XYZ file of C-alpha atoms in Angstrom:
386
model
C 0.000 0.000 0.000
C 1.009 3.524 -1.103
C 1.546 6.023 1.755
C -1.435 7.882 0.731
C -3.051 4.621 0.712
C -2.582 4.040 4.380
C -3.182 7.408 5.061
C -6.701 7.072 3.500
C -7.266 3.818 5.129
C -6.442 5.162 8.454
C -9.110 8.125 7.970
C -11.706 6.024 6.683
C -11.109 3.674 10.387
C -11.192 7.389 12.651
C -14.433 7.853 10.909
C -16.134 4.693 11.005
C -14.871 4.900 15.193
C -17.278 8.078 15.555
C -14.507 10.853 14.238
C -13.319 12.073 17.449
C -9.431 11.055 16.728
C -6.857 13.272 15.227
C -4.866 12.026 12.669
C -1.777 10.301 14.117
C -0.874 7.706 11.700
C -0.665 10.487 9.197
C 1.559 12.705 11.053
C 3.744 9.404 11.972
C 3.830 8.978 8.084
C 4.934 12.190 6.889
C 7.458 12.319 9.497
C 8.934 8.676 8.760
C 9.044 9.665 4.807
C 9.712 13.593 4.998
C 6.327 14.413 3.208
C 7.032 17.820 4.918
C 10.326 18.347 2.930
C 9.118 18.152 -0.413
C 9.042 21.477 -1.388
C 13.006 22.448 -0.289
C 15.718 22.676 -2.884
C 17.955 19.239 -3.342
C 20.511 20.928 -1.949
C 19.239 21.221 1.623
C 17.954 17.243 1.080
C 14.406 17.920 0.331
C 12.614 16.556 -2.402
C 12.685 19.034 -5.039
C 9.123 19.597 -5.920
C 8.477 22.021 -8.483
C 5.768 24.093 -7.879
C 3.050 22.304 -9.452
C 4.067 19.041 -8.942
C 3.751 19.968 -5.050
C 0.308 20.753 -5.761
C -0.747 17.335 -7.481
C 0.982 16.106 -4.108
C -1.583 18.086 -2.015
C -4.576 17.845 -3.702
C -3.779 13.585 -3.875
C -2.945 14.261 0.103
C -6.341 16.434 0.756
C -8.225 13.267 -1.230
C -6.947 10.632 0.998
C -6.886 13.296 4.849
C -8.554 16.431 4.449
C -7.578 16.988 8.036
C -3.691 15.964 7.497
C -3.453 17.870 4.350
C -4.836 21.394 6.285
C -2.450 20.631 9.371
C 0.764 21.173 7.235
C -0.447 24.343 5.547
C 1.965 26.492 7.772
C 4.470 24.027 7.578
C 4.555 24.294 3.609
C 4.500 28.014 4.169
C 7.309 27.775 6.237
C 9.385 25.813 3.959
C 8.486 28.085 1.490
C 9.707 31.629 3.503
C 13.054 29.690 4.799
C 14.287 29.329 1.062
C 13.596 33.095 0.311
C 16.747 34.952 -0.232
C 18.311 35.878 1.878
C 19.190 32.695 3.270
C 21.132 33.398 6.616
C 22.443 31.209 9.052
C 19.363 31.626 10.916
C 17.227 30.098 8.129
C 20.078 27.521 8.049
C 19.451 25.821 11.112
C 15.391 25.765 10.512
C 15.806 24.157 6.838
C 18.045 21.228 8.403
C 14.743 20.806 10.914
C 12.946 20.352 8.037
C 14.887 18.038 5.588
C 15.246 15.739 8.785
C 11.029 15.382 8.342
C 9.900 17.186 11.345
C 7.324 19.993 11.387
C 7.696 23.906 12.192
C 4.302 25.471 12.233
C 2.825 28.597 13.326
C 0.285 30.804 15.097
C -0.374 34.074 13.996
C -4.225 35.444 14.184
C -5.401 37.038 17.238
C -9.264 37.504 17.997
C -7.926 40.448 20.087
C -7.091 42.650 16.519
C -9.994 44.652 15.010
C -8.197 43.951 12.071
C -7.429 40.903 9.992
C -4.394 40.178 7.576
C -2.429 42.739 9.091
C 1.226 43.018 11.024
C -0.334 44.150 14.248
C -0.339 42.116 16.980
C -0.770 41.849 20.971
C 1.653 39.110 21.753
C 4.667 40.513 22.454
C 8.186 39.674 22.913
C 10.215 41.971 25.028
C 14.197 41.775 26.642
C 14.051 40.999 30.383
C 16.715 40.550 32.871
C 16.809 36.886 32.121
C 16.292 37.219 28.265
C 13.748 37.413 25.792
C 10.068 36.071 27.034
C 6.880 35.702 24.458
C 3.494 36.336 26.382
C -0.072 36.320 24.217
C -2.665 34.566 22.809
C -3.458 33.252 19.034
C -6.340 31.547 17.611
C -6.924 29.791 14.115
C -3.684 27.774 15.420
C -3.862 25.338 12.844
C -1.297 22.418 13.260
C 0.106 24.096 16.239
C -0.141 21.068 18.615
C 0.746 18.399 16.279
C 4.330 20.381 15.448
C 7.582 19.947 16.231
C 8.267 23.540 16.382
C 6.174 26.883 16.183
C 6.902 29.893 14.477
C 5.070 32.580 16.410
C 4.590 36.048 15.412
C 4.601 39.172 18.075
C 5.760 42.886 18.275
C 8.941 43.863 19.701
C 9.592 46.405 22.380
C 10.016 49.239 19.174
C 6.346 47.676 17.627
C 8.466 46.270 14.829
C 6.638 42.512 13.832
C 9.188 39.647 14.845
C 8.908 35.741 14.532
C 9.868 33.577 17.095
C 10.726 29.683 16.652
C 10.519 28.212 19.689
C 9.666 24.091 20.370
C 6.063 23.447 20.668
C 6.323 21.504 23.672
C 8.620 24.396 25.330
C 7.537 25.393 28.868
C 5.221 28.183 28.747
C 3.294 26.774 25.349
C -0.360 25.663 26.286
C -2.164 24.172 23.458
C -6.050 24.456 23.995
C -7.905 21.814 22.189
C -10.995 24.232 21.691
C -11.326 24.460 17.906
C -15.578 23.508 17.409
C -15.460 24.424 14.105
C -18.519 22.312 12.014
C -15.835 21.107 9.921
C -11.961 20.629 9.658
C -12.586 19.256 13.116
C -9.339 17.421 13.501
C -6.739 20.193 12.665
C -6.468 21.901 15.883
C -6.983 25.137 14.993
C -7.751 26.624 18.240
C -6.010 28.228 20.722
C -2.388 28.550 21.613
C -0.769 30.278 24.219
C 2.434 31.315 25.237
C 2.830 32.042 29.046
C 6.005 33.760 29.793
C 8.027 31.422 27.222
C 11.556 31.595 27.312
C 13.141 32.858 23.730
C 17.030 32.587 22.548
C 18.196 35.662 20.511
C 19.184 32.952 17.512
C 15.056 31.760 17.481
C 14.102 35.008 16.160
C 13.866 36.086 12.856
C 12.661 39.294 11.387
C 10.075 40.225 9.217
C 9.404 42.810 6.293
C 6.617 45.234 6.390
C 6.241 45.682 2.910
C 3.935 43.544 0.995
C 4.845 42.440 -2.385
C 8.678 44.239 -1.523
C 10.164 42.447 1.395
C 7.175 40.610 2.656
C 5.437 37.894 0.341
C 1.696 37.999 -0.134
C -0.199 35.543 0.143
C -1.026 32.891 -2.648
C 0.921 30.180 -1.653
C -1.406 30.137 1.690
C -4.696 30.920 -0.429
C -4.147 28.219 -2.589
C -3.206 26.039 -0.526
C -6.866 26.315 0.987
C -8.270 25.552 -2.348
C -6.316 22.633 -3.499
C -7.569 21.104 -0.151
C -11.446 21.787 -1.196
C -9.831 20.528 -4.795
C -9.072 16.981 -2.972
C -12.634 16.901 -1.324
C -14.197 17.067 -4.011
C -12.341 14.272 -5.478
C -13.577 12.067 -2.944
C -16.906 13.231 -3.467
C -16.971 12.707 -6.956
C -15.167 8.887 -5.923
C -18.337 8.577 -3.758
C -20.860 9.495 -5.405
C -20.227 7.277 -8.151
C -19.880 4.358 -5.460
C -23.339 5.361 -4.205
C -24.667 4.394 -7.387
C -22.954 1.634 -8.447
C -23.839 -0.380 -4.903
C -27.384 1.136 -4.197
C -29.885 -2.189 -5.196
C -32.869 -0.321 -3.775
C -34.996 2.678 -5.618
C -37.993 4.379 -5.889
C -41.037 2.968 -7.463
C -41.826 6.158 -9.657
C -38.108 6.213 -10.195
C -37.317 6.345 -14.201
C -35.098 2.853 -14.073
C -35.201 -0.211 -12.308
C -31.400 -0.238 -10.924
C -29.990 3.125 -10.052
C -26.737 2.571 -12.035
C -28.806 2.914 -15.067
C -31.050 6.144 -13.968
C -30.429 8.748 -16.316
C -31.244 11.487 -13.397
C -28.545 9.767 -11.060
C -25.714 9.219 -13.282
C -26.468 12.973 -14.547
C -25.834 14.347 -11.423
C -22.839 11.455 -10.475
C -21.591 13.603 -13.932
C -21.952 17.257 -12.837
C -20.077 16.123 -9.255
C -17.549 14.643 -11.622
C -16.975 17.813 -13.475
C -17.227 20.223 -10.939
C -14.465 17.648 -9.124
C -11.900 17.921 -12.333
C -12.708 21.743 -12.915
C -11.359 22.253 -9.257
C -8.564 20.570 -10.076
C -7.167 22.261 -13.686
C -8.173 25.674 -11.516
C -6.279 25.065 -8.804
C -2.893 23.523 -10.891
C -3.021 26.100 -13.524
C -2.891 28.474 -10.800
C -0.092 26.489 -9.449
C 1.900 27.651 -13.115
C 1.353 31.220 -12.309
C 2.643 31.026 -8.789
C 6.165 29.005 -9.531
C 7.615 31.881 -11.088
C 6.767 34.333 -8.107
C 7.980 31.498 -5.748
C 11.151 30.899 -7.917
C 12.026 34.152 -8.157
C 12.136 35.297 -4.569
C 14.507 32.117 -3.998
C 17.371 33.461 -6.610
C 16.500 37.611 -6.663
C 13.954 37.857 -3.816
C 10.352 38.866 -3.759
C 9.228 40.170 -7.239
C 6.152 42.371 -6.596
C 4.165 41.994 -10.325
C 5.114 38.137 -10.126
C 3.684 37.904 -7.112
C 0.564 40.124 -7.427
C -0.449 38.297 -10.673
C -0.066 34.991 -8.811
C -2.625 36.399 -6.096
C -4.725 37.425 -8.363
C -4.879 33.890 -10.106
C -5.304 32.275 -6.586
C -8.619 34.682 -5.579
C -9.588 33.770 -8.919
C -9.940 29.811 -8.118
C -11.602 30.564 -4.935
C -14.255 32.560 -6.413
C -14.652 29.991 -9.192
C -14.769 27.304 -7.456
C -16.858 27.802 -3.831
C -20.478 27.154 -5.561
C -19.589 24.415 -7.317
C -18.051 22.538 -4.702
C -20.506 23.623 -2.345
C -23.413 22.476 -4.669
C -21.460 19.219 -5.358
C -21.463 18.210 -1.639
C -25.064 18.906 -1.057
C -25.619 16.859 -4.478
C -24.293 13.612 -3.019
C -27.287 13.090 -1.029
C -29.723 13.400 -4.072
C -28.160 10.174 -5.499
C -27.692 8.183 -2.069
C -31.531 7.931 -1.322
C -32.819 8.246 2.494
C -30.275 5.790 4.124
C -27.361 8.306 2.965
C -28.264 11.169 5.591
C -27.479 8.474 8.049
C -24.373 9.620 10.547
C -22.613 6.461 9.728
C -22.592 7.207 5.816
C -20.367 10.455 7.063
C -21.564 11.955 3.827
C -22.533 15.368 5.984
C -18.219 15.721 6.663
C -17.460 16.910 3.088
C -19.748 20.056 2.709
C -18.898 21.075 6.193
C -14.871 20.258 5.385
C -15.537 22.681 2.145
C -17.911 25.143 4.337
C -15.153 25.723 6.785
C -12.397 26.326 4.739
C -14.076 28.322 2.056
C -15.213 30.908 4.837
C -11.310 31.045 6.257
C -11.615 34.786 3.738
C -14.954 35.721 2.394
C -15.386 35.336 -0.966
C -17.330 38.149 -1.306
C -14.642 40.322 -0.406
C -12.372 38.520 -3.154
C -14.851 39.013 -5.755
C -15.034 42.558 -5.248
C -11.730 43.011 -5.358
C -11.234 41.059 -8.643
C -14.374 43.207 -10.290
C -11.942 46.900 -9.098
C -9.260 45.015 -11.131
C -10.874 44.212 -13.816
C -12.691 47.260 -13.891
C -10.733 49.790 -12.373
C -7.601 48.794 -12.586
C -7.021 48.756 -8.855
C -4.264 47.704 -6.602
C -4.492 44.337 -4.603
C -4.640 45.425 -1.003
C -1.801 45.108 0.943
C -2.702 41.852 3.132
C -2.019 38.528 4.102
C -4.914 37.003 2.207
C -3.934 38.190 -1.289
């Protein structure tokens, strides 16, 4: 069996065991075979993924562990801002944590910030008598527990935005298990926080202000998000069609005796199957229009059109692709009959899976923002999520 194969298998057994287990095996997994080093260079022992090839990878990962595939997102991210240039012997010592298969993730959001997307933050890292010490609170702390390391944002004592890398398990870290979102259940994206926690001057790195100059924007993040919704769907396309091929029973007004031969069924088995492979060719030619911005800032550094026209491409998929997917999930349980709204069928997890991750930025907003482009010629705003 494939690794993703045992990966699948082992979500498939959480479910059918009520769904109220995280996904161990899978971590264990990409650890053992450095699934997490994929995307660095050859040259710091990773596996050399080019751009889109690393998103087949994660939209074959998001198919088999929705839930695994959403708990490395600031991992990837990670990998990704390590290999930037300027690579120092700070980033150095991170990479090697890396290529050896273990996992550096991240906190960042607050629910204390009016704002979101921005640098602003209320944990704080300030110079004491005995050193540096991180004290706050972050939410949306996806991946957080189930890391080897975290790379946690704060102000300095000048208000300047700093990262700190500090071991998840270090004294002071408290992971709450309080995420009760409706879906993405297992990813632990609730609350972390960081009570007094010692920090060494060589676990900080610092941070540029300037989006699109020294600070990357977002699509690598954004699209992430989407190939994972890209992988749902290709399960509910897989199970759909399964639904129809095994159901014996039907209707009696139904127009065909078996339900693999009922025109209405196997039309809408078809339009889950498109929506499913439109996703996907979304989502990967995306992919081709965010290599060269990634490339780029690993030989010259951050190339502000290469990367706006990759965040452009990446609120284009989202907006593209939300209704469909949505509609595709809710479609499932037109061709399973009454028996598939049962818990056990588990049928509910994919449109609450897509639900959740679709509202992690409104799409509204992006669609606005794509209509002042297109219109207007307008700048991307300066954020996170573009």
């Amino acid at each position: 069996m494939t690794v993703f194969g045992e990966i699948a298998a082992d979500y498939r057994r959480r479910l059918n065991e009520g769904g109220n287990e995280p996904p161990g095996l899978g971590l264990k997994l990409v650890r053992e075979n450095r699934l997490g080093a994929v995307r660095l260079a050859a040259e710091y022992g990773g596996g050399d993924y080019t751009v889109p090839q690393f998103f087949e990878f994660l939209i074959s990962l998001a198919e088999a562990d929705p839930d695994l595939a959403h708990i490395l997102r600031v991992h990837f991210a990670n990998a990704e801002e390590l290999q930037r240039v300027p690579v120092t012997a700070a980033k150095h010592r991170w990479i090697s944590v890396i290529a050896e298969g273990r996992l550096i993730g991240g906190v960042s959001s607050e629910q204390t910030t009016r704002s979101v997307g921005g640098q602003s933050y209320d944990t704080k890292l300030t110079r004491e008598a005995g050193g540096l010490r991180l004290r706050g609170r972050k939410f949306y702390s996806t991946g957080a527990q189930f890391s080897d390391y975290l790379r946690v944002t704060a102000e300095n004592e000048d208000g300047a935005p700093v990262a700190a890398v500090v071991p998840a398990d270090r004294t002071g870290v408290v992971h709450l298990d309080d995420w009760d979102g409706v879906g993405q259940r297992h990813t632990g994206s609730g609350t972390t926080v960081f009570e007094d926690v010692a920090v060494s001057d060589d676990e900080v790195l610092t941070l540029g202000t300037n989006v699109g100059v020294d600070r990357a924007r977002g699509a690598l993040v954004q699209l992430y998000l989407h190939a994972i919704a890209a992988g749902i769907l290709r399960s509910v396309a897989s199970e759909a069609a399964t639904l129809v091929r095994e159901r014996h029973r039907t209707y009696t007004f139904a127009t065909a005796d078996a339900p693999a031969r009922d025109p209405q069924l196997l039309e809408i088995v078809g339009e889950i199957d498109a929506a499913a492979y439109a996703a996907e060719a979304v989502v990967l030619r995306a992919a081709t229009e965010l290599a060269p911005a990634l490339d780029a800032a690993r030989v010259n550094g951050i190339d502000a059109a290469l990367e706006a026209k990759a965040s452009i491409a990446a609120a284009r998929v989202k907006v593209a692709i939300e209704e469909p997917a949505l509609r595709a999930a809710s479609r499932i349980f037109d061709v399973g009959g009454a028996s598939s709204a049962r818990s056990t069928a588990h049928l509910d997890r994919h449109w609450r899976n897509l639900r959740t991750l679709f509202s992690h930025n409104p799409t509204v907003y992006k669609a606005r923002v794509l209509g002042d482009i297109a219109v207007n010629g307008a700048p991307l705003p300066d954020s996170g999520f573009f």
